[in-house]
């Protein structure tokens, strides 16, 4: 099901109705904390197991797991793959009456399990050890290859697939070609609706982007979030952003997956994600209340060159994003093809296809050249054979800097070697 479609309800509601307990496995601490908070607000008795819990906290969680000290046993147990790899905790959970195991963001089994989180590949053994009568896995972003790998790891290749429509019709996709991502980002943030999320590839880039936007916009309602923050810092930023009606969050993928702030109006990718699935997942943070939201990708020639230098496997995974950013076809259609949605090839029920509900290509507003390139071309058309290359560069960058200073931003264009 697409992002925001209510996948969590498919295991949260049964958790309230079933006699046994439900174990839900999540990939990210931010997502675990967000779900725990929402469930408790809804009156669902919940316990969370994660790494770095001190002895007192862990014992309190075990008491809530088993319903000791006068408390009812937790209806829903939240954990990640790494904490379940511990034999003692797994043994305690296996002795409970676990009625349902749910793996959320199940594409991580393939995308992360085969690379930097091998604990995901052990989930099949954990499922067999607990031996729950029902096991389900949920994702919004999985290509046919990823679905096959998830079925192999979790279900011994015998999964029953239930598939809804992948499209988020209220997301409007746009690509901004640019030379300077800093200039383009500030321009897009200025004219976009807030709350707004900016995705960056690295922790350092995330922090620098937040500082850049604070200075350029003279605004303090801008914070950053990444996996390097302390638990207290993460909680403070999450609480601030979830309760702020006009905030900007600069973040890595540590925040994006599954976290639900319903009123995000704009999602901007400063850096290009590694796969189309990752882009769809992060762009899907916008418009979760059903209103129209913008998903904007900043794209430069350097992005294309970087992808071309990747290893074969990574390059093949990223090629859908190159098609998305540089192609002249409907952006929505390219993304749905990457997910293997049958409607993308006109093979849905009764030959049903996709009608784009909003992208710059279909709206006739797609930009082929960066704004900077267009300015250079316009200048040369107005002043043919009047200036040398160096003279023209000096005039253009001086004028661009003067324009930016008029808007209150001291960051400058420069003449490149």
Short mmCIF file of C-alpha atoms in Angstrom, two decimals:
data_model
loop_
_atom_site.label_atom_id
_atom_site.label_comp_id
_atom_site.label_asym_id
_atom_site.label_seq_id
_atom_site.Cartn_x
_atom_site.Cartn_y
_atom_site.Cartn_z
CA UNK A 1 0.00 0.00 0.00
CA UNK A 2 1.27 3.54 -0.65
CA UNK A 3 2.68 5.78 2.08
CA UNK A 4 -0.03 7.13 4.36
CA UNK A 5 -2.61 4.51 3.28
CA UNK A 6 -3.04 3.01 6.75
CA UNK A 7 -0.76 -0.03 6.75
CA UNK A 8 -0.12 0.37 10.48
CA UNK A 9 -3.83 -0.08 11.16
CA UNK A 10 -3.56 -3.59 9.68
CA UNK A 11 -1.63 -4.73 12.75
CA UNK A 12 -2.59 -2.13 15.36
CA UNK A 13 -6.32 -2.86 15.25
CA UNK A 14 -5.86 -6.66 15.48
CA UNK A 15 -3.49 -6.07 18.42
CA UNK A 16 -6.42 -4.60 20.35
CA UNK A 17 -8.78 -7.43 19.39
CA UNK A 18 -6.58 -10.53 19.62
CA UNK A 19 -6.20 -12.41 22.89
CA UNK A 20 -2.46 -12.88 22.40
CA UNK A 21 0.18 -10.19 22.04
CA UNK A 22 1.42 -8.63 18.81
CA UNK A 23 5.12 -8.19 18.03
CA UNK A 24 5.93 -5.42 15.52
CA UNK A 25 9.44 -5.08 14.10
CA UNK A 26 10.56 -1.64 12.94
CA UNK A 27 13.80 -0.47 11.29
CA UNK A 28 14.39 2.95 12.86
CA UNK A 29 14.40 4.29 16.41
CA UNK A 30 12.54 7.42 15.30
CA UNK A 31 9.77 5.29 13.84
CA UNK A 32 9.62 3.08 16.94
CA UNK A 33 9.32 6.09 19.22
CA UNK A 34 6.72 7.75 16.99
CA UNK A 35 4.56 4.61 16.94
CA UNK A 36 4.87 4.08 20.70
CA UNK A 37 3.79 7.66 21.35
CA UNK A 38 0.76 7.42 19.08
CA UNK A 39 -0.35 4.05 20.44
CA UNK A 40 -0.19 5.22 24.04
CA UNK A 41 -2.15 8.35 23.12
CA UNK A 42 -4.79 5.98 21.71
CA UNK A 43 -4.86 3.97 24.95
CA UNK A 44 -3.07 0.88 23.59
CA UNK A 45 -0.77 -0.71 26.18
CA UNK A 46 2.61 -0.77 24.45
CA UNK A 47 6.17 -1.76 25.35
CA UNK A 48 9.29 -0.96 23.37
CA UNK A 49 12.61 -2.85 23.29
CA UNK A 50 15.63 -1.13 21.79
CA UNK A 51 19.37 -1.06 22.26
CA UNK A 52 21.09 1.08 24.91
CA UNK A 53 18.32 0.63 27.48
CA UNK A 54 19.76 0.65 31.00
CA UNK A 55 19.09 -2.25 33.37
CA UNK A 56 16.20 -0.53 35.18
CA UNK A 57 14.47 0.49 31.95
CA UNK A 58 14.87 -2.98 30.45
CA UNK A 59 13.46 -4.62 33.61
CA UNK A 60 10.49 -2.26 33.56
CA UNK A 61 9.87 -3.19 29.93
CA UNK A 62 10.05 -6.90 30.75
CA UNK A 63 7.53 -6.39 33.56
CA UNK A 64 5.18 -4.68 31.12
CA UNK A 65 5.76 -7.44 28.58
CA UNK A 66 4.68 -10.08 31.09
CA UNK A 67 2.07 -8.07 33.00
CA UNK A 68 3.84 -8.02 36.36
CA UNK A 69 3.60 -5.58 39.30
CA UNK A 70 -0.13 -5.13 38.89
CA UNK A 71 0.06 -4.01 35.26
CA UNK A 72 -1.74 -5.50 32.28
CA UNK A 73 0.50 -7.22 29.76
CA UNK A 74 1.32 -5.02 26.78
CA UNK A 75 -0.96 -5.59 23.82
CA UNK A 76 1.69 -4.55 21.36
CA UNK A 77 5.46 -5.15 21.55
CA UNK A 78 7.78 -2.88 19.53
CA UNK A 79 11.32 -4.01 18.69
CA UNK A 80 14.01 -3.86 16.01
CA UNK A 81 15.90 -6.81 14.48
CA UNK A 82 19.11 -6.19 16.42
CA UNK A 83 17.53 -6.27 19.87
CA UNK A 84 15.70 -9.51 18.99
CA UNK A 85 19.05 -11.12 18.18
CA UNK A 86 19.69 -11.30 21.93
CA UNK A 87 18.84 -14.80 23.15
CA UNK A 88 17.57 -13.76 26.59
CA UNK A 89 15.02 -11.28 25.27
CA UNK A 90 13.97 -13.54 22.42
CA UNK A 91 13.42 -16.39 24.86
CA UNK A 92 11.19 -14.20 27.08
CA UNK A 93 9.14 -13.09 24.07
CA UNK A 94 8.90 -16.63 22.65
CA UNK A 95 7.36 -17.82 25.93
CA UNK A 96 4.55 -15.30 25.56
CA UNK A 97 1.36 -15.99 23.61
CA UNK A 98 2.38 -14.09 20.49
CA UNK A 99 -0.62 -14.10 18.16
CA UNK A 100 0.80 -11.96 15.36
CA UNK A 101 4.25 -10.89 14.13
CA UNK A 102 4.29 -7.86 11.81
CA UNK A 103 7.37 -6.55 10.00
CA UNK A 104 6.87 -2.92 9.00
CA UNK A 105 8.90 -1.27 6.22
CA UNK A 106 9.63 -4.79 5.00
CA UNK A 107 11.71 -3.60 2.03
CA UNK A 108 14.52 -3.10 4.56
CA UNK A 109 14.87 -6.89 4.70
CA UNK A 110 16.31 -6.75 1.19
CA UNK A 111 17.79 -3.25 0.97
CA UNK A 112 19.54 -3.29 4.35
CA UNK A 113 19.78 -6.98 5.28
CA UNK A 114 22.06 -7.74 2.33
CA UNK A 115 24.32 -4.78 3.11
CA UNK A 116 24.81 -3.08 6.47
CA UNK A 117 22.15 -4.63 8.76
CA UNK A 118 22.59 -8.42 8.62
CA UNK A 119 20.25 -8.83 11.62
CA UNK A 120 17.40 -8.49 9.11
CA UNK A 121 18.46 -11.75 7.48
CA UNK A 122 17.95 -13.52 10.82
CA UNK A 123 14.27 -12.54 11.05
CA UNK A 124 13.20 -15.78 9.37
CA UNK A 125 14.75 -17.82 12.20
CA UNK A 126 13.22 -15.49 14.81
CA UNK A 127 9.78 -15.96 13.24
CA UNK A 128 10.17 -19.75 13.40
CA UNK A 129 11.38 -19.56 17.02
CA UNK A 130 8.35 -17.55 18.16
CA UNK A 131 5.99 -19.63 16.00
CA UNK A 132 3.12 -17.14 15.89
CA UNK A 133 0.01 -18.24 13.95
CA UNK A 134 0.04 -15.07 11.80
CA UNK A 135 3.03 -13.31 10.22
CA UNK A 136 2.62 -10.27 7.99
CA UNK A 137 4.98 -7.80 6.31
CA UNK A 138 4.15 -4.29 5.07
CA UNK A 139 5.83 -1.84 2.71
CA UNK A 140 4.98 1.06 0.45
CA UNK A 141 8.08 0.84 -1.72
CA UNK A 142 9.22 -2.50 -3.07
CA UNK A 143 10.15 -3.46 -6.61
CA UNK A 144 9.44 -7.02 -7.80
CA UNK A 145 13.03 -8.03 -6.96
CA UNK A 146 12.75 -6.67 -3.44
CA UNK A 147 9.43 -8.47 -2.90
CA UNK A 148 11.00 -11.75 -3.97
CA UNK A 149 13.88 -11.31 -1.52
CA UNK A 150 11.52 -10.39 1.34
CA UNK A 151 9.50 -13.55 0.66
CA UNK A 152 12.68 -15.65 0.70
CA UNK A 153 13.91 -14.31 4.05
CA UNK A 154 10.63 -14.08 5.96
CA UNK A 155 8.37 -16.73 4.43
CA UNK A 156 10.69 -19.32 2.87
CA UNK A 157 9.54 -18.07 -0.52
CA UNK A 158 5.85 -18.84 0.10
CA UNK A 159 4.41 -15.38 0.72
CA UNK A 160 0.86 -14.45 -0.25
CA UNK A 161 0.99 -10.98 -1.81
CA UNK A 162 -1.81 -8.47 -1.25
CA UNK A 163 -1.22 -5.35 -3.33
CA UNK A 164 -3.06 -2.06 -3.37
CA UNK A 165 -2.55 0.90 -5.67
CA UNK A 166 0.94 2.33 -5.24
CA UNK A 167 0.13 5.85 -6.37
CA UNK A 168 -0.18 8.83 -4.02
CA UNK A 169 -2.41 11.03 -6.14
CA UNK A 170 -2.07 14.07 -3.86
CA UNK A 171 1.72 14.31 -4.37
CA UNK A 172 2.89 16.64 -7.13
CA UNK A 173 6.37 15.71 -8.41
CA UNK A 174 8.83 18.26 -9.76
CA UNK A 175 12.54 18.26 -10.64
CA UNK A 176 14.61 21.42 -10.36
CA UNK A 177 17.75 21.29 -12.53
CA UNK A 178 20.46 23.43 -10.96
CA UNK A 179 24.16 24.24 -10.85
CA UNK A 180 24.26 25.39 -7.23
CA UNK A 181 22.11 23.31 -4.92
CA UNK A 182 22.45 25.89 -2.14
CA UNK A 183 21.02 28.69 -4.29
CA UNK A 184 18.28 26.43 -5.67
CA UNK A 185 17.35 25.11 -2.23
CA UNK A 186 16.98 28.57 -0.69
CA UNK A 187 14.88 29.69 -3.64
CA UNK A 188 12.58 26.65 -3.40
CA UNK A 189 12.17 26.93 0.38
CA UNK A 190 11.33 30.62 0.07
CA UNK A 191 8.46 30.01 -2.31
CA UNK A 192 7.16 26.70 -0.92
CA UNK A 193 4.51 26.01 1.69
CA UNK A 194 5.60 24.98 5.20
CA UNK A 195 5.87 22.70 7.24
CA UNK A 196 8.70 21.53 5.02
CA UNK A 197 11.24 18.70 5.09
CA UNK A 198 14.65 18.79 3.40
CA UNK A 199 16.35 15.43 2.90
CA UNK A 200 20.16 15.30 2.83
CA UNK A 201 22.53 12.39 2.24
CA UNK A 202 24.85 12.87 5.23
CA UNK A 203 24.80 14.05 8.82
CA UNK A 204 27.24 16.86 8.11
CA UNK A 205 25.28 17.98 5.06
CA UNK A 206 22.11 17.93 7.12
CA UNK A 207 23.60 20.26 9.77
CA UNK A 208 25.14 22.60 7.18
CA UNK A 209 21.86 22.82 5.30
CA UNK A 210 19.97 23.81 8.46
CA UNK A 211 22.57 26.54 9.16
CA UNK A 212 22.40 27.73 5.56
CA UNK A 213 18.61 28.07 5.65
CA UNK A 214 18.61 29.78 9.05
CA UNK A 215 21.01 32.45 7.79
CA UNK A 216 19.45 32.82 4.34
CA UNK A 217 15.86 33.06 5.61
CA UNK A 218 16.63 34.78 8.93
CA UNK A 219 14.46 32.13 10.55
CA UNK A 220 15.03 30.11 13.73
CA UNK A 221 12.22 27.60 13.08
CA UNK A 222 14.70 25.31 11.32
CA UNK A 223 16.32 22.28 12.97
CA UNK A 224 18.24 19.18 11.89
CA UNK A 225 17.78 15.51 12.69
CA UNK A 226 20.06 12.52 12.09
CA UNK A 227 21.19 9.27 13.71
CA UNK A 228 24.14 10.97 15.41
CA UNK A 229 21.94 12.90 17.84
CA UNK A 230 21.49 11.70 21.40
CA UNK A 231 18.18 10.11 22.37
CA UNK A 232 17.16 13.26 24.26
CA UNK A 233 18.07 15.48 21.31
CA UNK A 234 16.04 13.30 18.94
CA UNK A 235 12.99 13.37 21.20
CA UNK A 236 13.22 17.16 21.52
CA UNK A 237 13.46 17.68 17.75
CA UNK A 238 10.66 15.18 17.03
CA UNK A 239 8.35 16.83 19.57
CA UNK A 240 9.17 20.29 18.23
CA UNK A 241 8.53 19.36 14.61
CA UNK A 242 5.35 17.36 15.23
CA UNK A 243 3.76 20.24 17.13
CA UNK A 244 5.02 23.16 15.01
CA UNK A 245 2.72 24.42 12.24
CA UNK A 246 5.44 26.35 10.32
CA UNK A 247 8.69 24.44 10.77
CA UNK A 248 11.49 23.22 8.53
CA UNK A 249 13.31 19.99 9.32
CA UNK A 250 16.61 19.13 7.62
CA UNK A 251 17.15 15.41 7.98
CA UNK A 252 18.76 12.25 6.73
CA UNK A 253 16.86 9.03 6.06
CA UNK A 254 16.88 8.53 9.86
CA UNK A 255 13.63 10.52 10.08
CA UNK A 256 11.84 9.70 6.86
CA UNK A 257 10.66 6.11 6.99
CA UNK A 258 7.13 5.74 8.33
CA UNK A 259 7.18 8.82 10.57
CA UNK A 260 3.83 10.53 10.43
CA UNK A 261 3.48 14.32 10.56
CA UNK A 262 0.27 14.74 8.66
CA UNK A 263 0.52 18.39 7.57
CA UNK A 264 3.89 18.44 5.77
CA UNK A 265 3.27 20.52 2.65
CA UNK A 266 6.63 20.26 0.88
CA UNK A 267 9.40 17.67 0.70
CA UNK A 268 12.65 18.76 -0.97
CA UNK A 269 15.50 16.39 -1.72
CA UNK A 270 18.73 18.35 -1.66
CA UNK A 271 20.63 15.14 -2.35
CA UNK A 272 19.54 12.28 -4.59
CA UNK A 273 18.61 9.06 -2.70
CA UNK A 274 20.24 5.76 -3.73
CA UNK A 275 17.08 4.20 -5.20
CA UNK A 276 13.67 5.10 -6.55
CA UNK A 277 12.13 3.20 -3.64
CA UNK A 278 14.00 5.41 -1.15
CA UNK A 279 12.84 8.53 -2.97
CA UNK A 280 9.20 7.39 -2.98
CA UNK A 281 9.42 6.55 0.72
CA UNK A 282 10.85 9.94 1.68
CA UNK A 283 8.71 12.01 -0.69
CA UNK A 284 5.75 10.22 0.89
CA UNK A 285 6.29 12.16 4.12
CA UNK A 286 4.33 14.95 2.46
CA UNK A 287 0.56 15.28 2.29
CA UNK A 288 -0.30 12.50 4.70
CA UNK A 289 -3.46 14.39 5.65
CA UNK A 290 -4.71 13.94 2.08
CA UNK A 291 -4.08 17.53 0.98
CA UNK A 292 -1.89 18.38 -2.01
CA UNK A 293 1.85 18.41 -1.26
CA UNK A 294 4.92 19.14 -3.37
CA UNK A 295 7.80 16.68 -3.82
CA UNK A 296 10.81 18.49 -5.30
CA UNK A 297 14.10 16.89 -6.36
CA UNK A 298 17.16 19.09 -6.88
CA UNK A 299 19.24 17.63 -9.69
CA UNK A 300 22.63 18.69 -11.04
CA UNK A 301 25.02 17.29 -13.62
CA UNK A 302 27.21 16.16 -10.72
CA UNK A 303 24.43 13.78 -9.61
CA UNK A 304 24.42 12.06 -12.97
CA UNK A 305 28.21 11.76 -12.96
CA UNK A 306 28.26 10.36 -9.43
CA UNK A 307 25.70 7.69 -10.31
CA UNK A 308 27.68 6.77 -13.44
CA UNK A 309 30.72 6.04 -11.23
CA UNK A 310 28.84 3.65 -8.91
CA UNK A 311 29.35 -0.10 -8.96
CA UNK A 312 27.14 -2.09 -11.29
CA UNK A 313 24.58 -3.15 -8.68
CA UNK A 314 24.20 0.34 -7.19
CA UNK A 315 24.12 1.93 -10.64
CA UNK A 316 21.31 -0.37 -11.76
CA UNK A 317 19.28 0.50 -8.64
CA UNK A 318 19.81 4.22 -9.24
CA UNK A 319 19.03 4.26 -12.96
CA UNK A 320 15.29 4.71 -12.32
CA UNK A 321 16.06 7.99 -10.58
CA UNK A 322 18.12 9.12 -13.57
CA UNK A 323 15.11 8.36 -15.78
CA UNK A 324 12.89 10.21 -13.30
CA UNK A 325 15.10 13.32 -13.21
CA UNK A 326 16.32 13.57 -16.80
CA UNK A 327 13.58 11.92 -18.83
CA UNK A 328 10.67 13.60 -20.60
CA UNK A 329 8.03 11.09 -19.50
CA UNK A 330 5.50 11.48 -16.69
CA UNK A 331 7.44 11.48 -13.40
CA UNK A 332 4.67 9.54 -11.63
CA UNK A 333 4.69 6.84 -14.29
CA UNK A 334 8.47 6.34 -13.98
CA UNK A 335 8.19 5.85 -10.21
CA UNK A 336 5.30 3.41 -10.51
CA UNK A 337 7.23 1.42 -13.10
CA UNK A 338 10.10 1.18 -10.63
CA UNK A 339 7.69 -0.38 -8.12
CA UNK A 340 6.38 -2.85 -10.69
CA UNK A 341 2.87 -1.44 -10.50
CA UNK A 342 0.93 -3.26 -13.27
CA UNK A 343 -1.07 -0.13 -14.07
CA UNK A 344 2.13 1.62 -15.11
CA UNK A 345 2.20 -0.55 -18.23
CA UNK A 346 -1.56 -0.44 -18.76
CA UNK A 347 -1.99 -3.93 -17.35
CA UNK A 348 -4.16 -3.15 -14.36
CA UNK A 349 -7.69 -4.54 -13.98
CA UNK A 350 -9.48 -4.35 -17.33
CA UNK A 351 -6.41 -2.75 -18.91
CA UNK A 352 -6.42 0.13 -16.44
CA UNK A 353 -3.52 2.58 -16.71
CA UNK A 354 -2.27 5.63 -14.83
CA UNK A 355 -3.68 9.14 -15.13
CA UNK A 356 -1.17 11.60 -13.72
CA UNK A 357 -2.65 13.82 -11.04
CA UNK A 358 0.32 16.17 -10.96
CA UNK A 359 3.90 16.39 -12.21
CA UNK A 360 5.83 19.13 -13.96
CA UNK A 361 6.18 17.09 -17.17
CA UNK A 362 2.46 16.47 -17.57
CA UNK A 363 1.69 20.04 -16.52
CA UNK A 364 4.04 21.36 -19.23
CA UNK A 365 6.21 23.14 -16.65
CA UNK A 366 9.27 20.90 -16.58
CA UNK A 367 12.57 22.78 -16.67
CA UNK A 368 15.08 21.30 -19.10
CA UNK A 369 17.99 23.58 -18.23
CA UNK A 370 19.09 25.00 -14.86
CA UNK A 371 18.09 28.61 -14.23
CA UNK A 372 21.78 29.54 -14.33
CA UNK A 373 22.18 28.09 -17.82
CA UNK A 374 19.11 29.92 -19.06
CA UNK A 375 20.48 33.22 -17.73
CA UNK A 376 23.75 32.70 -19.59
CA UNK A 377 21.94 31.84 -22.82
CA UNK A 378 19.61 34.83 -22.51
CA UNK A 379 22.57 37.12 -21.87
CA UNK A 380 24.46 35.88 -24.95
CA UNK A 381 21.38 36.29 -27.13
CA UNK A 382 20.94 39.88 -25.95
CA UNK A 383 24.65 40.72 -26.35
CA UNK A 384 25.99 38.57 -29.21
CA UNK A 385 29.78 38.70 -29.63
CA UNK A 386 30.02 41.60 -27.18
CA UNK A 387 31.91 40.08 -24.24
CA UNK A 388 34.63 37.55 -23.62
CA UNK A 389 33.84 34.48 -21.58
CA UNK A 390 35.57 35.88 -18.49
CA UNK A 391 33.94 39.31 -18.82
CA UNK A 392 30.52 37.75 -19.18
CA UNK A 393 31.10 35.56 -16.10
CA UNK A 394 32.14 38.60 -14.04
CA UNK A 395 29.03 40.56 -15.08
CA UNK A 396 26.64 37.69 -14.44
CA UNK A 397 27.95 36.63 -11.06
CA UNK A 398 28.17 40.24 -9.83
CA UNK A 399 24.56 40.82 -10.87
CA UNK A 400 23.41 37.55 -9.30
CA UNK A 401 25.14 38.40 -6.00
CA UNK A 402 23.60 41.86 -5.97
CA UNK A 403 20.19 40.27 -6.49
CA UNK A 404 20.73 37.83 -3.61
CA UNK A 405 21.91 40.60 -1.27
CA UNK A 406 18.73 42.54 -2.06
CA UNK A 407 16.83 39.51 -0.77
CA UNK A 408 18.87 39.52 2.44
CA UNK A 409 21.19 36.61 1.68
CA UNK A 410 24.94 37.07 1.91
CA UNK A 411 25.92 33.78 0.26
CA UNK A 412 27.55 34.49 -3.10
CA UNK A 413 27.92 33.09 -6.55
CA UNK A 414 31.51 32.78 -7.67
CA UNK A 415 33.32 32.39 -10.94
CA UNK A 416 34.39 28.76 -11.31
CA UNK A 417 37.77 27.80 -12.75
#
